[in-house]
Coordinates of C-alpha atoms and ligand atoms in Angstrom, one line a residue:
X1 CA 113.9 35.7 194.5
X2 CA 117.0 35.4 196.8
X3 CA 116.8 37.3 200.0
X4 CA 119.7 39.1 201.7
X5 CA 120.0 41.2 204.8
X6 CA 122.3 43.6 202.9
X7 CA 122.7 44.4 199.2
X8 CA 126.0 46.0 198.5
X9 CA 126.7 47.8 195.3
X10 CA 130.4 48.0 194.5
X11 CA 133.2 45.6 195.5
X12 CA 136.0 48.2 196.2
X13 CA 137.4 48.9 199.7
X14 CA 134.1 50.3 200.9
X15 CA 131.8 47.5 199.7
X16 CA 134.2 44.6 200.5
X17 CA 135.1 45.9 204.0
X18 CA 131.5 46.3 205.0
X19 CA 130.5 42.9 203.5
X20 CA 133.3 41.2 205.5
X21 CA 132.3 42.9 208.8
X22 CA 128.5 42.3 208.4
X23 CA 129.0 38.6 207.5
X24 CA 131.7 37.7 210.0
X25 CA 130.8 39.9 213.0
X26 CA 127.0 40.2 212.7
X27 CA 126.2 37.0 210.8
X28 CA 124.3 38.9 208.1
X29 CA 123.7 37.5 204.6
X30 CA 125.2 39.8 202.1
X31 CA 125.1 40.1 198.3
X32 CA 127.9 42.2 196.8
X33 CA 127.8 43.2 193.1
X34 CA 130.1 45.0 190.8
X35 CA 129.6 46.0 187.2
X36 CA 133.3 45.3 186.5
X37 CA 134.6 41.8 185.8
X38 CA 136.6 41.8 189.0
X39 CA 136.4 42.8 192.6
X40 CA 138.8 45.3 194.3
X41 CA 137.4 48.5 192.8
X42 CA 140.1 51.0 191.6
X43 CA 142.7 49.2 193.8
X44 CA 142.6 46.1 191.6
X45 CA 145.9 44.6 190.3
X46 CA 146.6 41.7 188.1
X47 CA 149.5 40.0 186.2
X48 CA 149.6 41.3 182.6
X49 CA 150.4 39.2 179.5
X50 CA 154.1 39.4 180.3
X51 CA 153.7 38.2 183.9
X52 CA 154.3 41.6 185.5
X53 CA 152.0 42.5 188.4
X54 CA 150.4 45.9 187.5
X55 CA 147.7 48.1 188.9
X56 CA 144.9 48.4 186.5
X57 CA 143.6 51.9 187.6
X58 CA 146.9 53.7 188.4
X59 CA 149.3 53.1 191.3
X60 CA 147.8 52.4 194.7
X61 CA 150.2 52.8 197.6
X62 CA 148.7 51.8 200.9
X63 CA 149.5 54.0 203.9
X64 CA 147.8 54.9 207.1
X65 CA 148.3 56.3 210.6
X66 CA 145.4 54.2 211.9
X67 CA 146.4 51.0 213.7
X68 CA 142.8 49.9 213.7
X69 CA 142.7 50.0 209.8
X70 CA 146.1 48.3 209.5
X71 CA 145.2 45.6 212.0
X72 CA 141.9 45.0 210.3
X73 CA 143.5 44.6 206.8
X74 CA 146.3 42.5 208.2
X75 CA 143.8 39.7 208.8
X76 CA 143.5 39.4 205.0
X77 CA 147.0 40.1 203.7
X78 CA 150.7 39.8 204.5
X79 CA 152.5 43.1 203.8
X80 CA 155.6 44.2 202.0
X81 CA 156.8 47.4 203.7
X82 CA 157.6 50.0 201.2
X83 CA 158.1 53.8 201.3
X84 CA 157.1 55.5 198.2
X85 CA 159.4 58.2 196.6
X86 CA 158.5 60.5 193.7
X87 CA 160.7 62.6 191.4
X88 CA 159.6 65.5 189.2
X89 CA 161.3 66.0 185.8
X90 CA 161.8 69.8 185.5
X91 CA 164.3 71.6 183.1
X92 CA 165.8 68.2 182.2
X93 CA 166.6 67.4 185.9
X94 CA 165.0 65.1 188.5
X95 CA 163.9 66.8 191.7
X96 CA 162.4 65.2 194.9
X97 CA 158.7 65.7 195.4
X98 CA 157.2 66.8 197.8
X99 CA 159.4 69.9 197.7
X100 CA 162.0 69.5 200.5
X101 CA 165.4 71.2 201.4
X102 CA 167.2 69.2 198.7
X103 CA 164.7 70.3 196.0
X104 CA 165.1 73.9 197.0
X105 CA 168.9 73.7 197.1
X106 CA 169.0 72.0 193.7
X107 CA 166.4 74.3 192.1
X108 CA 167.9 77.6 193.2
X109 CA 171.5 76.3 193.2
X110 CA 172.1 77.3 196.8
X111 CA 173.2 75.5 200.0
X112 CA 170.8 75.7 202.9
X113 CA 171.7 73.5 205.8
X114 CA 169.0 73.7 208.4
X115 CA 165.2 73.9 208.6
X116 CA 165.5 77.5 209.9
X117 CA 167.6 78.5 206.8
X118 CA 164.9 77.0 204.5
X119 CA 162.2 78.8 206.4
X120 CA 163.8 82.2 206.1
X121 CA 164.6 81.6 202.5
X122 CA 161.0 80.7 201.8
X123 CA 159.8 83.7 203.9
X124 CA 161.5 85.9 201.4
X125 CA 159.8 84.1 198.5
X126 CA 156.3 83.8 199.9
X127 CA 153.5 86.0 198.6
X128 CA 151.5 87.5 201.4
X129 CA 147.8 86.6 200.9
X130 CA 145.3 87.4 203.6
X131 CA 142.6 84.9 202.6
X132 CA 143.6 81.9 200.7
X133 CA 140.9 81.3 198.2
X134 CA 142.3 78.7 195.8
X135 CA 145.2 76.4 195.0
X136 CA 147.3 79.1 193.4
X137 CA 147.0 81.2 196.5
X138 CA 147.9 78.2 198.6
X139 CA 151.1 77.4 196.8
X140 CA 152.4 80.9 196.2
X141 CA 151.8 81.9 199.8
X142 CA 153.9 79.0 200.9
X143 CA 156.8 78.9 198.3
X144 CA 156.5 81.9 196.0
X145 CA 156.1 82.1 192.2
X146 CA 159.2 80.3 190.9
X147 CA 158.4 76.9 192.5
X148 CA 154.8 77.4 191.7
X149 CA 155.5 78.0 188.0
X150 CA 157.9 75.1 187.6
X151 CA 156.3 72.4 189.7
X152 CA 152.7 73.1 190.4
X153 CA 151.0 75.3 187.7
X154 CA 151.2 73.1 184.6
X155 CA 150.9 69.8 186.5
X156 CA 147.7 71.0 188.0
X157 CA 146.4 72.2 184.7
X158 CA 147.2 68.9 183.0
X159 CA 145.8 66.8 185.9
X160 CA 142.6 68.8 186.4
X161 CA 141.9 70.5 183.1
X162 CA 141.7 73.9 184.9
X163 CA 144.4 76.0 186.5
X164 CA 145.1 76.1 190.2
X165 CA 143.2 79.4 190.5
X166 CA 140.0 77.5 189.6
X167 CA 140.5 74.8 192.2
X168 CA 139.9 74.6 195.9
X169 CA 143.0 75.3 198.0
X170 CA 142.6 71.7 199.3
X171 CA 143.9 70.3 196.0
X172 CA 147.4 71.6 196.4
X173 CA 147.4 71.7 200.2
X174 CA 147.5 67.9 200.0
X175 CA 151.2 68.2 199.0
X176 CA 153.4 69.2 201.9
X177 CA 156.4 71.5 201.7
X178 CA 159.3 70.3 203.8
X179 CA 162.1 72.1 205.4
X180 CA 164.1 68.9 206.0
X181 CA 165.5 66.4 203.5
X182 CA 162.9 63.7 204.0
X183 CA 162.2 62.5 200.4
X184 CA 159.4 60.0 201.2
X185 CA 156.1 61.0 199.6
X186 CA 154.2 60.1 202.7
X187 CA 155.2 60.1 206.4
X188 CA 152.4 57.8 207.6
X189 CA 153.2 55.2 210.3
X190 CA 152.3 52.2 208.2
X191 CA 153.3 52.3 204.5
X192 CA 153.1 49.0 202.7
X193 CA 151.9 47.0 199.8
X194 CA 149.8 43.8 200.1
X195 CA 152.5 41.2 199.7
X196 CA 150.7 39.1 197.1
X197 CA 148.7 41.9 195.5
X198 CA 145.4 43.7 196.1
X199 CA 143.6 40.9 194.2
X200 CA 144.5 38.4 196.9
X201 CA 143.6 40.8 199.7
X202 CA 140.1 41.2 198.2
X203 CA 139.7 37.5 197.5
X204 CA 140.3 36.9 201.2
X205 CA 138.2 39.9 202.3
X206 CA 135.2 38.5 200.4
X207 CA 135.8 34.9 201.3
X208 CA 132.9 34.1 203.7
X209 CA 130.0 31.6 203.5
X210 CA 127.5 34.5 204.1
X211 CA 128.9 36.6 201.3
X212 CA 127.7 36.1 197.7
X213 CA 129.6 38.0 195.0
X214 CA 128.3 38.8 191.5
X215 CA 130.7 40.4 189.0
X216 CA 129.6 41.9 185.6
X217 CA 126.4 42.9 187.4
X218 CA 125.0 46.4 187.2
X219 CA 122.8 47.8 189.9
X220 CA 120.2 48.9 187.4
X221 CA 119.9 45.4 185.9
X222 CA 119.5 43.5 189.1
X223 CA 117.8 45.9 191.6
X224 CA 114.3 44.6 191.0
X225 CA 115.4 41.0 191.1
X226 CA 116.8 41.0 194.6
X227 CA 115.1 41.1 198.0
X228 CA 116.9 42.8 200.8
X229 CA 116.5 44.8 204.0
X230 CA 119.1 47.5 203.4
X231 CA 121.0 48.7 200.5
X232 CA 124.6 49.9 200.8
X233 CA 125.6 51.9 197.7
X234 CA 129.2 52.7 196.9
X235 CA 128.8 53.9 193.3
X236 CA 128.3 57.5 192.1
X237 CA 125.6 59.3 194.0
X238 CA 124.4 61.3 191.0
X239 CA 124.0 58.1 188.9
X240 CA 121.8 56.6 191.7
X241 CA 119.4 59.5 191.4
X242 CA 119.6 59.2 187.5
X243 CA 121.3 62.6 187.3
X244 CA 118.1 64.4 188.3
X245 CA 120.0 67.5 189.4
X246 CA 122.8 67.2 186.8
X247 CA 126.1 65.4 186.6
X248 CA 128.8 65.7 189.2
X249 CA 132.0 66.3 187.2
X250 CA 134.9 64.0 187.5
X251 CA 138.4 63.9 186.1
X252 CA 139.3 60.7 184.3
X253 CA 142.5 59.0 183.0
X254 CA 143.7 57.0 180.1
X255 CA 146.3 54.5 181.1
X256 CA 148.9 53.6 178.5
X257 CA 150.9 50.5 179.5
X258 CA 154.3 49.8 177.9
X259 CA 156.3 46.7 178.3
X260 CA 160.1 46.6 178.2
X261 CA 162.6 43.7 178.0
X262 CA 164.8 45.0 180.7
X263 CA 164.6 44.6 184.5
X264 CA 163.8 48.3 185.2
X265 CA 162.7 51.2 183.0
X266 CA 163.5 54.0 185.5
X267 CA 165.2 54.3 188.9
X268 CA 162.0 55.4 190.7
X269 CA 158.5 54.1 191.1
X270 CA 157.1 57.3 189.9
X271 CA 158.4 60.3 187.8
X272 CA 156.1 63.3 187.4
X273 CA 156.3 65.4 184.2
X274 CA 154.7 68.8 185.2
X275 CA 155.8 70.7 182.0
X276 CA 156.7 68.2 179.3
X277 CA 154.6 65.7 177.4
X278 CA 150.8 65.1 177.6
X279 CA 151.1 62.5 180.3
X280 CA 151.4 63.6 184.0
X281 CA 153.5 60.7 185.2
X282 CA 155.3 57.4 184.4
X283 CA 154.8 54.7 187.0
X284 CA 156.8 51.6 187.3
X285 CA 154.9 49.8 190.0
X286 CA 157.4 46.9 190.1
X287 CA 159.6 49.0 192.5
X288 CA 156.7 49.0 195.0
X289 CA 155.4 45.4 194.5
X290 CA 159.0 44.1 194.8
X291 CA 158.3 41.6 192.1
X292 CA 161.5 39.9 190.8
X293 CA 161.4 39.3 187.0
X294 CA 163.7 40.1 184.1
X295 CA 161.3 42.5 182.3
X296 CA 159.0 45.3 183.3
X297 CA 155.8 47.2 182.5
X298 CA 155.3 50.9 183.0
X299 CA 152.2 53.1 182.7
X300 CA 151.8 56.6 181.4
X301 CA 148.8 58.5 182.7
X302 CA 146.9 60.8 180.4
X303 CA 144.3 62.9 182.1
X304 CA 140.8 63.2 180.4
X305 CA 137.7 65.1 181.0
X306 CA 135.4 62.1 180.0
X307 CA 135.5 58.5 181.0
X308 CA 135.6 56.5 184.2
X309 CA 135.0 58.7 187.3
X310 CA 138.4 58.8 189.1
X311 CA 138.8 62.2 190.7
X312 CA 135.9 64.3 192.0
X313 CA 136.7 67.9 191.1
X314 CA 136.7 70.0 194.3
X315 CA 135.3 73.4 193.8
X316 CA 132.3 75.3 195.3
X317 CA 129.9 74.7 192.5
X318 CA 130.4 70.9 192.6
X319 CA 130.2 70.9 196.3
X320 CA 126.8 72.6 196.1
X321 CA 125.5 70.1 193.6
X322 CA 126.8 67.2 195.8
X323 CA 125.0 68.7 198.8
X324 CA 121.7 68.6 196.9
X325 CA 122.2 64.9 196.2
X326 CA 123.2 64.2 199.8
X327 CA 120.0 65.8 201.0
X328 CA 118.1 63.5 198.7
X329 CA 120.1 60.5 200.0
X330 CA 119.3 61.4 203.6
X331 CA 115.6 61.0 202.9
X332 CA 116.1 57.3 202.1
X333 CA 116.1 55.4 205.4
X334 CA 117.1 52.0 204.0
X335 CA 119.9 53.1 201.8
X336 CA 123.4 54.0 203.0
X337 CA 125.8 55.8 200.7
X338 CA 129.5 55.3 201.5
X339 CA 132.8 55.4 199.7
X340 CA 134.6 57.7 197.3
X341 CA 132.0 57.9 194.6
X342 CA 129.0 58.0 196.9
X343 CA 130.4 60.8 198.9
X344 CA 132.0 62.6 196.0
X345 CA 135.2 63.0 197.9
X346 CA 138.8 62.1 197.1
X347 CA 139.4 59.6 199.8
X348 CA 142.4 57.4 200.2
X349 CA 142.0 53.6 200.7
X350 CA 142.6 53.8 204.4
X351 CA 140.1 56.6 204.9
X352 CA 137.5 54.6 203.1
X353 CA 138.2 51.5 205.3
X354 CA 138.2 53.7 208.5
X355 CA 134.8 55.3 207.6
X356 CA 133.4 51.9 206.7
X357 CA 134.5 50.3 210.0
X358 CA 132.9 53.2 211.8
X359 CA 129.7 52.7 209.8
X360 CA 129.6 49.0 210.9
X361 CA 129.8 50.1 214.5
X362 CA 126.7 52.2 213.9
X363 CA 124.8 49.5 212.1
X364 CA 125.6 47.1 215.0
X365 CA 123.6 49.1 217.5
X366 CA 120.6 49.7 215.2
Ligands
FAD401 C1 144.5 56.9 189.8 C2 144.2 56.7 191.2 C3 145.3 56.4 192.1 C4 145.0 56.3 193.5 N1 146.1 56.0 194.3 C5 145.9 55.8 195.6 C6 147.0 55.6 196.5 O1 148.1 55.5 196.1 N2 146.7 55.4 197.8 C7 145.4 55.4 198.3 O2 145.2 55.2 199.5 N3 144.3 55.7 197.5 C8 144.5 55.9 196.1 N4 143.5 56.1 195.3 C9 142.1 56.2 195.9 C10 141.5 54.8 196.0 O3 141.3 54.3 194.6 C11 140.2 54.9 196.7 O4 140.4 55.3 198.0 C12 139.4 53.6 196.8 O5 139.3 53.0 195.5 C13 138.0 53.8 197.3 O6 137.3 52.6 197.4 P1 135.7 52.7 197.1 O7 135.2 51.3 197.4 O8 135.1 53.9 197.7 O9 135.6 53.0 195.5 P2 136.0 52.2 194.2 O10 137.3 51.5 194.4 O11 135.9 53.1 193.1 O12 134.9 51.0 194.1 C14 133.6 51.3 193.7 C15 133.1 50.1 192.9 O13 131.7 50.3 192.7 C16 131.4 49.8 191.4 N5 130.1 50.4 190.9 C17 129.8 51.7 190.8 N6 128.5 51.8 190.4 C18 128.0 50.6 190.2 C19 126.8 50.1 189.7 N7 125.8 50.9 189.4 N8 126.6 48.7 189.7 C20 127.6 47.9 190.0 N9 128.8 48.3 190.5 C21 129.0 49.6 190.5 C22 132.6 50.2 190.5 O14 132.7 49.4 189.4 C23 133.7 50.0 191.5 O15 134.4 48.8 191.4 C24 143.7 56.3 193.9 C25 142.6 56.6 193.1 C26 142.9 56.8 191.7 C27 141.8 57.1 190.8

């Protein structure tokens, strides 16, 4: 039986970052497994049959305000700086998302020129709600009913399978409302794509003589065959405990890729469809990867209630169930749960890397 200092389940950003740190900074022998046939977790990208670089599990735009995270990842990739812009298709027109001054002018057919004018216009639209209890309250208290109905209500229903009233306020609070004309989706200091793709970033992250990687390997199949001091688990926490207390609900997606014999399919990397069609968005990641080629591949995303666990559904009942699992997890001294699935929390890539780097600092002093 092979012996390792650390056995890491999952080769996404959480598992691969910690493997790299433990091997290179602390000279630990590490085994990383993933049940998929590739490393990179949900950030994985690859060249499709037509030679177009695509993201297998939906578009992954890297951004962060953390210099520490950016510097760490820069050791494993060059970058292509890219600011991501999104449009929403509403009433047969394209509008900037997040809602900004241009969106408001276009939607209401008015001409507001300053942030103050936008603010007083929205003040007249806002619904006064003393305690914001859910995502509907969150949006109508910021922008009123018209924008809520056209941009938020149906998109949220499609994406989450329940209306904004049933969801934590945090779901819609993620999307800012701007009084200026900034049409970037994010405003983080660092916004970039790995120049040669995420698959190259991960190859470099896991390239160390002390790191062994096993793909197509499920934890339940191999656990009894490996000897190790500590387990780091980045899979679903409810699955680890064999769903003893019930399943933590997730929203899933079906990705429908379409190839076109033209250079670009649409003018933007992402167009959202809040009210039309069954899909939520069409993404042409080529805008972000910067790949030069005469044809293109786009992906339509269809939300599902069953399938791969992509989005934890934030609501009080699910949070209560997660807390029960977390308490069980805390009893296990030699198992560490980290990452999006293990913490049942929608975390961006940079947040996962940041938390993982922090965890390494704690492990170092143990
Ligand atoms: C559609 C979509 C779009 C996103 N877009 C962005 C974006 O634009 N920007 C951004 O910052 N973040 C984005 N994210 C979030 C991003 O995917 C996560 O932050 C990141 O993947 C988290 O890394 P992780 O290592 O925690 O989890 P994951 O990437 O999910 O990796 C976990 C790995 O563990 C493996 N695993 C689980 N259980 C087992 C087991 N029992 N045995 C073996 N292997 C197992 C899984 O196969 C998986 O590969 C997006 C997420 C989704 C779903």
